[in-house]
PDB file of C-alpha atoms in Angstrom:
ATOM      1  CA  UNK B   1      -9.128 -60.179  13.817  1.00  0.00           C
ATOM      2  CA  UNK B   2     -12.394 -58.478  12.803  1.00  0.00           C
ATOM      3  CA  UNK B   3     -13.669 -55.248  14.368  1.00  0.00           C
ATOM      4  CA  UNK B   4     -16.772 -53.149  13.797  1.00  0.00           C
ATOM      5  CA  UNK B   5     -15.676 -49.519  13.661  1.00  0.00           C
ATOM      6  CA  UNK B   6     -18.429 -46.925  13.586  1.00  0.00           C
ATOM      7  CA  UNK B   7     -18.859 -43.178  13.399  1.00  0.00           C
ATOM      8  CA  UNK B   8     -22.442 -42.960  14.705  1.00  0.00           C
ATOM      9  CA  UNK B   9     -22.644 -39.208  14.220  1.00  0.00           C
ATOM     10  CA  UNK B  10     -22.245 -39.725  10.483  1.00  0.00           C
ATOM     11  CA  UNK B  11     -24.118 -43.018  10.220  1.00  0.00           C
ATOM     12  CA  UNK B  12     -20.941 -44.871   9.166  1.00  0.00           C
ATOM     13  CA  UNK B  13     -20.482 -48.509  10.221  1.00  0.00           C
ATOM     14  CA  UNK B  14     -17.528 -50.527   8.916  1.00  0.00           C
ATOM     15  CA  UNK B  15     -16.504 -54.136   9.429  1.00  0.00           C
ATOM     16  CA  UNK B  16     -12.725 -54.177   9.286  1.00  0.00           C
ATOM     17  CA  UNK B  17     -10.623 -57.325   9.065  1.00  0.00           C
ATOM     18  CA  UNK B  18      -7.033 -56.816  10.182  1.00  0.00           C
ATOM     19  CA  UNK B  19      -5.913 -59.495   7.737  1.00  0.00           C
ATOM     20  CA  UNK B  20      -5.736 -58.370   4.107  1.00  0.00           C
ATOM     21  CA  UNK B  21      -5.033 -61.791   2.547  1.00  0.00           C
ATOM     22  CA  UNK B  22      -2.941 -64.918   2.934  1.00  0.00           C
ATOM     23  CA  UNK B  23       0.141 -66.059   1.044  1.00  0.00           C
ATOM     24  CA  UNK B  24       0.968 -69.765   1.382  1.00  0.00           C
ATOM     25  CA  UNK B  25      -0.988 -69.849   4.617  1.00  0.00           C
ATOM     26  CA  UNK B  26       0.793 -66.792   6.025  1.00  0.00           C
ATOM     27  CA  UNK B  27      -1.457 -63.910   7.026  1.00  0.00           C
ATOM     28  CA  UNK B  28      -0.608 -60.510   5.559  1.00  0.00           C
ATOM     29  CA  UNK B  29      -1.949 -57.678   7.698  1.00  0.00           C
ATOM     30  CA  UNK B  30      -3.380 -54.388   6.485  1.00  0.00           C
ATOM     31  CA  UNK B  31      -1.218 -52.622   9.067  1.00  0.00           C
ATOM     32  CA  UNK B  32       2.004 -53.773   7.415  1.00  0.00           C
ATOM     33  CA  UNK B  33       0.696 -52.925   3.947  1.00  0.00           C
ATOM     34  CA  UNK B  34      -0.350 -49.424   5.032  1.00  0.00           C
ATOM     35  CA  UNK B  35       2.979 -48.722   6.742  1.00  0.00           C
ATOM     36  CA  UNK B  36       4.891 -49.931   3.690  1.00  0.00           C
ATOM     37  CA  UNK B  37       2.655 -47.911   1.353  1.00  0.00           C
ATOM     38  CA  UNK B  38       3.342 -44.764   3.362  1.00  0.00           C
ATOM     39  CA  UNK B  39       7.067 -45.471   3.279  1.00  0.00           C
ATOM     40  CA  UNK B  40       7.161 -46.105  -0.469  1.00  0.00           C
ATOM     41  CA  UNK B  41       5.040 -43.068  -1.329  1.00  0.00           C
ATOM     42  CA  UNK B  42       7.225 -40.895   0.879  1.00  0.00           C
ATOM     43  CA  UNK B  43      10.381 -42.210  -0.795  1.00  0.00           C
ATOM     44  CA  UNK B  44       8.828 -41.752  -4.261  1.00  0.00           C
ATOM     45  CA  UNK B  45       8.029 -38.104  -3.515  1.00  0.00           C
ATOM     46  CA  UNK B  46      11.533 -37.409  -2.237  1.00  0.00           C
ATOM     47  CA  UNK B  47      13.074 -39.270  -5.181  1.00  0.00           C
ATOM     48  CA  UNK B  48      11.232 -37.128  -7.723  1.00  0.00           C
ATOM     49  CA  UNK B  49      12.070 -33.842  -5.993  1.00  0.00           C
ATOM     50  CA  UNK B  50      15.627 -34.370  -4.717  1.00  0.00           C
ATOM     51  CA  UNK B  51      17.673 -33.506  -7.816  1.00  0.00           C
ATOM     52  CA  UNK B  52      16.209 -30.009  -7.990  1.00  0.00           C
ATOM     53  CA  UNK B  53      17.434 -29.445  -4.429  1.00  0.00           C
ATOM     54  CA  UNK B  54      20.972 -30.707  -4.891  1.00  0.00           C
ATOM     55  CA  UNK B  55      20.659 -34.250  -3.533  1.00  0.00           C
ATOM     56  CA  UNK B  56      21.355 -37.260  -5.763  1.00  0.00           C
ATOM     57  CA  UNK B  57      18.747 -39.943  -6.319  1.00  0.00           C
ATOM     58  CA  UNK B  58      21.252 -42.634  -5.340  1.00  0.00           C
ATOM     59  CA  UNK B  59      21.687 -40.958  -1.970  1.00  0.00           C
ATOM     60  CA  UNK B  60      17.905 -40.935  -1.471  1.00  0.00           C
ATOM     61  CA  UNK B  61      17.635 -44.664  -2.150  1.00  0.00           C
ATOM     62  CA  UNK B  62      20.533 -45.448   0.185  1.00  0.00           C
ATOM     63  CA  UNK B  63      19.158 -43.287   2.985  1.00  0.00           C
ATOM     64  CA  UNK B  64      15.693 -44.841   2.516  1.00  0.00           C
ATOM     65  CA  UNK B  65      17.027 -48.424   2.524  1.00  0.00           C
ATOM     66  CA  UNK B  66      19.267 -48.089   5.564  1.00  0.00           C
ATOM     67  CA  UNK B  67      16.785 -45.814   7.282  1.00  0.00           C
ATOM     68  CA  UNK B  68      14.048 -48.437   6.938  1.00  0.00           C
ATOM     69  CA  UNK B  69      16.198 -51.178   8.455  1.00  0.00           C
ATOM     70  CA  UNK B  70      17.576 -49.183  11.378  1.00  0.00           C
ATOM     71  CA  UNK B  71      14.311 -47.304  11.780  1.00  0.00           C
ATOM     72  CA  UNK B  72      12.514 -50.589  12.452  1.00  0.00           C
ATOM     73  CA  UNK B  73      15.258 -51.622  14.870  1.00  0.00           C
ATOM     74  CA  UNK B  74      15.023 -48.270  16.640  1.00  0.00           C
ATOM     75  CA  UNK B  75      11.233 -48.466  16.808  1.00  0.00           C
ATOM     76  CA  UNK B  76      11.434 -51.878  18.465  1.00  0.00           C
ATOM     77  CA  UNK B  77      14.210 -50.950  20.900  1.00  0.00           C
ATOM     78  CA  UNK B  78      12.352 -47.801  21.964  1.00  0.00           C
ATOM     79  CA  UNK B  79       9.170 -49.777  22.617  1.00  0.00           C
ATOM     80  CA  UNK B  80      10.921 -52.580  24.495  1.00  0.00           C
ATOM     81  CA  UNK B  81      12.878 -50.200  26.742  1.00  0.00           C
ATOM     82  CA  UNK B  82       9.748 -48.436  27.939  1.00  0.00           C
ATOM     83  CA  UNK B  83       7.428 -51.450  27.998  1.00  0.00           C
ATOM     84  CA  UNK B  84       9.636 -54.330  29.070  1.00  0.00           C
ATOM     85  CA  UNK B  85       6.734 -55.846  31.006  1.00  0.00           C
ATOM     86  CA  UNK B  86       5.049 -56.749  27.700  1.00  0.00           C
ATOM     87  CA  UNK B  87       7.971 -59.090  26.981  1.00  0.00           C
ATOM     88  CA  UNK B  88       6.849 -61.316  29.885  1.00  0.00           C
ATOM     89  CA  UNK B  89      10.442 -61.592  31.094  1.00  0.00           C
ATOM     90  CA  UNK B  90      11.426 -63.546  27.961  1.00  0.00           C
ATOM     91  CA  UNK B  91      14.332 -61.980  26.051  1.00  0.00           C
ATOM     92  CA  UNK B  92      13.409 -63.758  22.826  1.00  0.00           C
ATOM     93  CA  UNK B  93      10.066 -61.942  22.744  1.00  0.00           C
ATOM     94  CA  UNK B  94      12.071 -58.831  21.860  1.00  0.00           C
ATOM     95  CA  UNK B  95      12.462 -60.202  18.329  1.00  0.00           C
ATOM     96  CA  UNK B  96       8.781 -60.997  17.785  1.00  0.00           C
ATOM     97  CA  UNK B  97       7.960 -57.771  15.974  1.00  0.00           C
ATOM     98  CA  UNK B  98       5.124 -59.490  14.102  1.00  0.00           C
ATOM     99  CA  UNK B  99       3.202 -59.487  17.397  1.00  0.00           C
ATOM    100  CA  UNK B 100       3.275 -55.672  17.480  1.00  0.00           C
ATOM    101  CA  UNK B 101       5.196 -53.168  19.543  1.00  0.00           C
ATOM    102  CA  UNK B 102       6.836 -50.502  17.371  1.00  0.00           C
ATOM    103  CA  UNK B 103       7.181 -46.879  18.483  1.00  0.00           C
ATOM    104  CA  UNK B 104       7.255 -44.095  15.884  1.00  0.00           C
ATOM    105  CA  UNK B 105       9.714 -41.957  17.836  1.00  0.00           C
ATOM    106  CA  UNK B 106      12.153 -44.842  18.073  1.00  0.00           C
ATOM    107  CA  UNK B 107      11.813 -45.381  14.336  1.00  0.00           C
ATOM    108  CA  UNK B 108      12.397 -41.691  13.643  1.00  0.00           C
ATOM    109  CA  UNK B 109      15.471 -41.571  15.897  1.00  0.00           C
ATOM    110  CA  UNK B 110      16.904 -44.700  14.266  1.00  0.00           C
ATOM    111  CA  UNK B 111      16.286 -43.403  10.743  1.00  0.00           C
ATOM    112  CA  UNK B 112      17.689 -39.920  11.451  1.00  0.00           C
ATOM    113  CA  UNK B 113      20.846 -41.258  13.100  1.00  0.00           C
ATOM    114  CA  UNK B 114      21.356 -43.643  10.183  1.00  0.00           C
ATOM    115  CA  UNK B 115      20.944 -40.828   7.653  1.00  0.00           C
ATOM    116  CA  UNK B 116      23.390 -38.683   9.632  1.00  0.00           C
ATOM    117  CA  UNK B 117      26.054 -41.389   9.693  1.00  0.00           C
ATOM    118  CA  UNK B 118      25.528 -42.119   5.987  1.00  0.00           C
ATOM    119  CA  UNK B 119      25.870 -38.455   5.011  1.00  0.00           C
ATOM    120  CA  UNK B 120      29.009 -38.054   7.097  1.00  0.00           C
ATOM    121  CA  UNK B 121      30.640 -41.144   5.563  1.00  0.00           C
ATOM    122  CA  UNK B 122      29.721 -40.063   2.034  1.00  0.00           C
ATOM    123  CA  UNK B 123      30.617 -36.411   2.747  1.00  0.00           C
ATOM    124  CA  UNK B 124      27.136 -35.217   1.776  1.00  0.00           C
ATOM    125  CA  UNK B 125      25.555 -32.085   3.251  1.00  0.00           C
ATOM    126  CA  UNK B 126      23.568 -33.497   6.176  1.00  0.00           C
ATOM    127  CA  UNK B 127      21.043 -30.682   6.614  1.00  0.00           C
ATOM    128  CA  UNK B 128      20.344 -30.505   2.895  1.00  0.00           C
ATOM    129  CA  UNK B 129      19.477 -34.217   2.862  1.00  0.00           C
ATOM    130  CA  UNK B 130      17.319 -33.827   5.968  1.00  0.00           C
ATOM    131  CA  UNK B 131      15.418 -30.952   4.360  1.00  0.00           C
ATOM    132  CA  UNK B 132      14.769 -32.988   1.209  1.00  0.00           C
ATOM    133  CA  UNK B 133      13.536 -35.975   3.234  1.00  0.00           C
ATOM    134  CA  UNK B 134      11.225 -34.030   5.597  1.00  0.00           C
ATOM    135  CA  UNK B 135       8.176 -34.090   3.249  1.00  0.00           C
ATOM    136  CA  UNK B 136       8.633 -37.841   2.811  1.00  0.00           C
ATOM    137  CA  UNK B 137       8.495 -38.327   6.569  1.00  0.00           C
ATOM    138  CA  UNK B 138       5.238 -36.396   6.777  1.00  0.00           C
ATOM    139  CA  UNK B 139       3.749 -38.440   3.916  1.00  0.00           C
ATOM    140  CA  UNK B 140       4.747 -41.720   5.539  1.00  0.00           C
ATOM    141  CA  UNK B 141       3.417 -40.713   8.960  1.00  0.00           C
ATOM    142  CA  UNK B 142       0.166 -39.307   7.580  1.00  0.00           C
ATOM    143  CA  UNK B 143      -0.594 -42.554   5.751  1.00  0.00           C
ATOM    144  CA  UNK B 144       0.894 -44.836   8.394  1.00  0.00           C
ATOM    145  CA  UNK B 145      -1.515 -43.685  11.109  1.00  0.00           C
ATOM    146  CA  UNK B 146      -4.341 -45.393   9.214  1.00  0.00           C
ATOM    147  CA  UNK B 147      -2.712 -48.635  10.285  1.00  0.00           C
ATOM    148  CA  UNK B 148      -3.989 -47.846  13.780  1.00  0.00           C
ATOM    149  CA  UNK B 149      -7.468 -47.481  12.313  1.00  0.00           C
ATOM    150  CA  UNK B 150      -7.552 -50.972  10.778  1.00  0.00           C
ATOM    151  CA  UNK B 151      -6.136 -52.388  14.010  1.00  0.00           C
ATOM    152  CA  UNK B 152      -8.730 -50.487  16.089  1.00  0.00           C
ATOM    153  CA  UNK B 153      -5.984 -49.264  18.409  1.00  0.00           C
ATOM    154  CA  UNK B 154      -4.312 -46.131  19.796  1.00  0.00           C
ATOM    155  CA  UNK B 155      -7.581 -44.280  20.192  1.00  0.00           C
ATOM    156  CA  UNK B 156      -8.380 -41.452  22.562  1.00  0.00           C
ATOM    157  CA  UNK B 157     -10.612 -40.959  25.555  1.00  0.00           C
ATOM    158  CA  UNK B 158     -14.392 -40.875  25.495  1.00  0.00           C
ATOM    159  CA  UNK B 159     -16.054 -38.023  23.617  1.00  0.00           C
ATOM    160  CA  UNK B 160     -19.522 -36.867  22.599  1.00  0.00           C
ATOM    161  CA  UNK B 161     -18.273 -34.939  19.574  1.00  0.00           C
ATOM    162  CA  UNK B 162     -20.061 -35.701  16.263  1.00  0.00           C
ATOM    163  CA  UNK B 163     -16.986 -37.435  14.810  1.00  0.00           C
ATOM    164  CA  UNK B 164     -16.524 -39.743  17.782  1.00  0.00           C
ATOM    165  CA  UNK B 165     -15.485 -43.300  16.879  1.00  0.00           C
ATOM    166  CA  UNK B 166     -17.045 -46.436  18.361  1.00  0.00           C
ATOM    167  CA  UNK B 167     -15.234 -49.781  18.381  1.00  0.00           C
ATOM    168  CA  UNK B 168     -17.335 -52.937  18.570  1.00  0.00           C
ATOM    169  CA  UNK B 169     -20.305 -51.051  19.958  1.00  0.00           C
ATOM    170  CA  UNK B 170     -18.383 -49.333  22.743  1.00  0.00           C
ATOM    171  CA  UNK B 171     -18.590 -45.705  23.828  1.00  0.00           C
ATOM    172  CA  UNK B 172     -17.412 -43.135  21.310  1.00  0.00           C
ATOM    173  CA  UNK B 173     -13.759 -42.108  21.600  1.00  0.00           C
ATOM    174  CA  UNK B 174     -11.498 -39.593  19.921  1.00  0.00           C
ATOM    175  CA  UNK B 175     -10.173 -40.986  16.579  1.00  0.00           C
ATOM    176  CA  UNK B 176      -6.577 -40.010  17.268  1.00  0.00           C
ATOM    177  CA  UNK B 177      -5.332 -41.763  14.141  1.00  0.00           C
ATOM    178  CA  UNK B 178      -7.359 -39.270  12.092  1.00  0.00           C
ATOM    179  CA  UNK B 179      -6.229 -36.253  14.123  1.00  0.00           C
ATOM    180  CA  UNK B 180      -2.557 -37.091  13.692  1.00  0.00           C
ATOM    181  CA  UNK B 181      -2.972 -38.029  10.032  1.00  0.00           C
ATOM    182  CA  UNK B 182      -4.593 -34.672   9.277  1.00  0.00           C
ATOM    183  CA  UNK B 183      -2.018 -32.797  11.367  1.00  0.00           C
ATOM    184  CA  UNK B 184       0.811 -34.388   9.377  1.00  0.00           C
ATOM    185  CA  UNK B 185      -1.010 -33.713   6.112  1.00  0.00           C
ATOM    186  CA  UNK B 186      -1.336 -30.030   7.008  1.00  0.00           C
ATOM    187  CA  UNK B 187       2.347 -29.975   7.905  1.00  0.00           C
ATOM    188  CA  UNK B 188       3.153 -31.466   4.504  1.00  0.00           C
ATOM    189  CA  UNK B 189       1.195 -28.723   2.732  1.00  0.00           C
ATOM    190  CA  UNK B 190       3.034 -26.030   4.708  1.00  0.00           C
ATOM    191  CA  UNK B 191       6.428 -27.570   3.986  1.00  0.00           C
ATOM    192  CA  UNK B 192       5.726 -27.783   0.257  1.00  0.00           C
ATOM    193  CA  UNK B 193       4.482 -24.186   0.155  1.00  0.00           C
ATOM    194  CA  UNK B 194       7.394 -22.669   2.031  1.00  0.00           C
ATOM    195  CA  UNK B 195      10.450 -24.925   1.544  1.00  0.00           C
ATOM    196  CA  UNK B 196      11.705 -22.966  -1.479  1.00  0.00           C
ATOM    197  CA  UNK B 197      11.709 -19.832   0.649  1.00  0.00           C
ATOM    198  CA  UNK B 198      14.150 -21.201   3.225  1.00  0.00           C
ATOM    199  CA  UNK B 199      17.193 -19.077   4.016  1.00  0.00           C
ATOM    200  CA  UNK B 200      19.448 -21.885   5.245  1.00  0.00           C
ATOM    201  CA  UNK B 201      19.734 -25.665   5.060  1.00  0.00           C
ATOM    202  CA  UNK B 202      18.091 -27.338   8.024  1.00  0.00           C
ATOM    203  CA  UNK B 203      15.125 -25.011   8.366  1.00  0.00           C
ATOM    204  CA  UNK B 204      12.687 -27.383   6.648  1.00  0.00           C
ATOM    205  CA  UNK B 205      13.653 -30.378   8.791  1.00  0.00           C
ATOM    206  CA  UNK B 206      13.634 -28.306  11.967  1.00  0.00           C
ATOM    207  CA  UNK B 207      10.157 -27.053  11.088  1.00  0.00           C
ATOM    208  CA  UNK B 208       9.102 -30.692  10.653  1.00  0.00           C
ATOM    209  CA  UNK B 209      10.433 -31.537  14.134  1.00  0.00           C
ATOM    210  CA  UNK B 210       8.683 -28.527  15.637  1.00  0.00           C
ATOM    211  CA  UNK B 211       5.389 -29.233  13.863  1.00  0.00           C
ATOM    212  CA  UNK B 212       5.323 -32.944  14.646  1.00  0.00           C
ATOM    213  CA  UNK B 213       6.448 -32.354  18.233  1.00  0.00           C
ATOM    214  CA  UNK B 214       3.629 -29.871  18.909  1.00  0.00           C
ATOM    215  CA  UNK B 215       1.031 -32.235  17.470  1.00  0.00           C
ATOM    216  CA  UNK B 216       2.355 -35.255  19.314  1.00  0.00           C
ATOM    217  CA  UNK B 217       2.657 -33.424  22.635  1.00  0.00           C
ATOM    218  CA  UNK B 218      -1.003 -32.450  22.457  1.00  0.00           C
ATOM    219  CA  UNK B 219      -2.394 -35.719  21.076  1.00  0.00           C
ATOM    220  CA  UNK B 220      -0.406 -37.960  23.411  1.00  0.00           C
ATOM    221  CA  UNK B 221      -2.277 -36.461  26.348  1.00  0.00           C
ATOM    222  CA  UNK B 222      -5.576 -37.467  24.731  1.00  0.00           C
ATOM    223  CA  UNK B 223      -4.687 -41.161  24.457  1.00  0.00           C
ATOM    224  CA  UNK B 224      -6.187 -43.912  26.528  1.00  0.00           C
ATOM    225  CA  UNK B 225      -3.615 -44.821  29.181  1.00  0.00           C
ATOM    226  CA  UNK B 226      -3.138 -48.340  27.808  1.00  0.00           C
ATOM    227  CA  UNK B 227      -1.529 -46.826  24.707  1.00  0.00           C
ATOM    228  CA  UNK B 228       0.933 -44.597  26.542  1.00  0.00           C
ATOM    229  CA  UNK B 229       4.490 -45.678  27.370  1.00  0.00           C
ATOM    230  CA  UNK B 230       4.975 -43.989  30.734  1.00  0.00           C
ATOM    231  CA  UNK B 231       8.227 -42.628  32.116  1.00  0.00           C
ATOM    232  CA  UNK B 232       6.282 -41.613  35.252  1.00  0.00           C
ATOM    233  CA  UNK B 233       3.375 -44.073  35.692  1.00  0.00           C
ATOM    234  CA  UNK B 234      -0.020 -42.523  34.903  1.00  0.00           C
ATOM    235  CA  UNK B 235       1.498 -39.031  34.865  1.00  0.00           C
ATOM    236  CA  UNK B 236       4.009 -38.478  32.065  1.00  0.00           C
ATOM    237  CA  UNK B 237       4.519 -40.426  28.839  1.00  0.00           C
ATOM    238  CA  UNK B 238       7.961 -40.815  27.294  1.00  0.00           C
ATOM    239  CA  UNK B 239       6.606 -39.582  23.953  1.00  0.00           C
ATOM    240  CA  UNK B 240       5.510 -36.353  25.636  1.00  0.00           C
ATOM    241  CA  UNK B 241       9.034 -35.883  26.962  1.00  0.00           C
ATOM    242  CA  UNK B 242      10.565 -36.545  23.543  1.00  0.00           C
ATOM    243  CA  UNK B 243       8.022 -34.249  21.863  1.00  0.00           C
ATOM    244  CA  UNK B 244       8.814 -31.461  24.322  1.00  0.00           C
ATOM    245  CA  UNK B 245      12.561 -31.881  23.734  1.00  0.00           C
ATOM    246  CA  UNK B 246      11.990 -31.876  19.960  1.00  0.00           C
ATOM    247  CA  UNK B 247      10.044 -28.608  20.259  1.00  0.00           C
ATOM    248  CA  UNK B 248      12.774 -26.959  22.351  1.00  0.00           C
ATOM    249  CA  UNK B 249      15.614 -28.233  20.147  1.00  0.00           C
ATOM    250  CA  UNK B 250      13.972 -27.276  16.853  1.00  0.00           C
ATOM    251  CA  UNK B 251      12.746 -23.930  18.184  1.00  0.00           C
ATOM    252  CA  UNK B 252      16.203 -22.907  19.400  1.00  0.00           C
ATOM    253  CA  UNK B 253      17.985 -23.908  16.206  1.00  0.00           C
ATOM    254  CA  UNK B 254      15.336 -22.369  13.966  1.00  0.00           C
ATOM    255  CA  UNK B 255      15.814 -19.113  15.849  1.00  0.00           C
ATOM    256  CA  UNK B 256      19.595 -19.377  15.558  1.00  0.00           C
ATOM    257  CA  UNK B 257      19.416 -20.077  11.822  1.00  0.00           C
ATOM    258  CA  UNK B 258      17.012 -17.178  11.358  1.00  0.00           C
ATOM    259  CA  UNK B 259      19.203 -14.690  13.230  1.00  0.00           C
ATOM    260  CA  UNK B 260      22.419 -15.914  11.579  1.00  0.00           C
ATOM    261  CA  UNK B 261      20.974 -15.460   8.086  1.00  0.00           C
ATOM    262  CA  UNK B 262      19.776 -11.961   9.008  1.00  0.00           C
ATOM    263  CA  UNK B 263      23.247 -11.062  10.186  1.00  0.00           C
ATOM    264  CA  UNK B 264      24.727 -12.351   6.927  1.00  0.00           C
ATOM    265  CA  UNK B 265      22.424 -10.143   4.846  1.00  0.00           C
ATOM    266  CA  UNK B 266      22.748  -7.072   7.064  1.00  0.00           C
ATOM    267  CA  UNK B 267      25.753  -5.464   5.287  1.00  0.00           C
ATOM    268  CA  UNK B 268      23.959  -5.621   1.934  1.00  0.00           C
ATOM    269  CA  UNK B 269      20.879  -3.965   3.429  1.00  0.00           C
ATOM    270  CA  UNK B 270      22.972  -1.261   5.063  1.00  0.00           C
ATOM    271  CA  UNK B 271      24.631  -0.463   1.745  1.00  0.00           C
ATOM    272  CA  UNK B 272      21.253  -0.134   0.088  1.00  0.00           C
ATOM    273  CA  UNK B 273      20.035   2.216   2.806  1.00  0.00           C
ATOM    274  CA  UNK B 274      23.146   4.352   2.420  1.00  0.00           C
TER     275      UNK B 274
END
């Protein structure tokens, strides 16, 4: 449960216990606390900014609650489908989420589908809700990746770069948790700076998909193979496929939204030129 995580290039050496504390003899892990902190901070941000953008606070709480439940289910299903061997042929192991095995893309798909169904049932503008929630997703993912740090997992291949990370005295590897956390943080800054300049609902969320997909496509290829769920063994990871599809989907629809809004404003511009 205890790992020594070092950044030799900076003279940093940390002893990290995966267990934060115990409650009635039950171990509470830092990973769970970090994930939940990211989720709550993301929801809090969205909650305090939603009214200004035409989405009710009640809708935000509902989307967050149902999204959390079905997001966790989706994250587990995604992981199990592409790593059934880790279940040791025992169906009941599927339900042992406390032993690990959650995939962020599965969680995102589950949460997005849940939000879509909720908005349709409540007759709420889907894309407007997605745009409002996009910054919260980036906050949650930026913080959540530090859960991999305390677990000393999901690291990259060997590196001699100054910021290389050593685990229990091993060779230095790429700290992918930090790369992805910073990538999501930068994406959050860009979204906050430019979301009020959007020309159509959906552009903010589509930018999020594009941004996250680009980062994940690149970083997934840097992972140690043991942390990749392969669709083609040792060649292509399922997350790379999903990231590529997310890039294509978001890129196409961002282009379509951009051209459609230009067409809508064209008559006004022509009149001004006349």
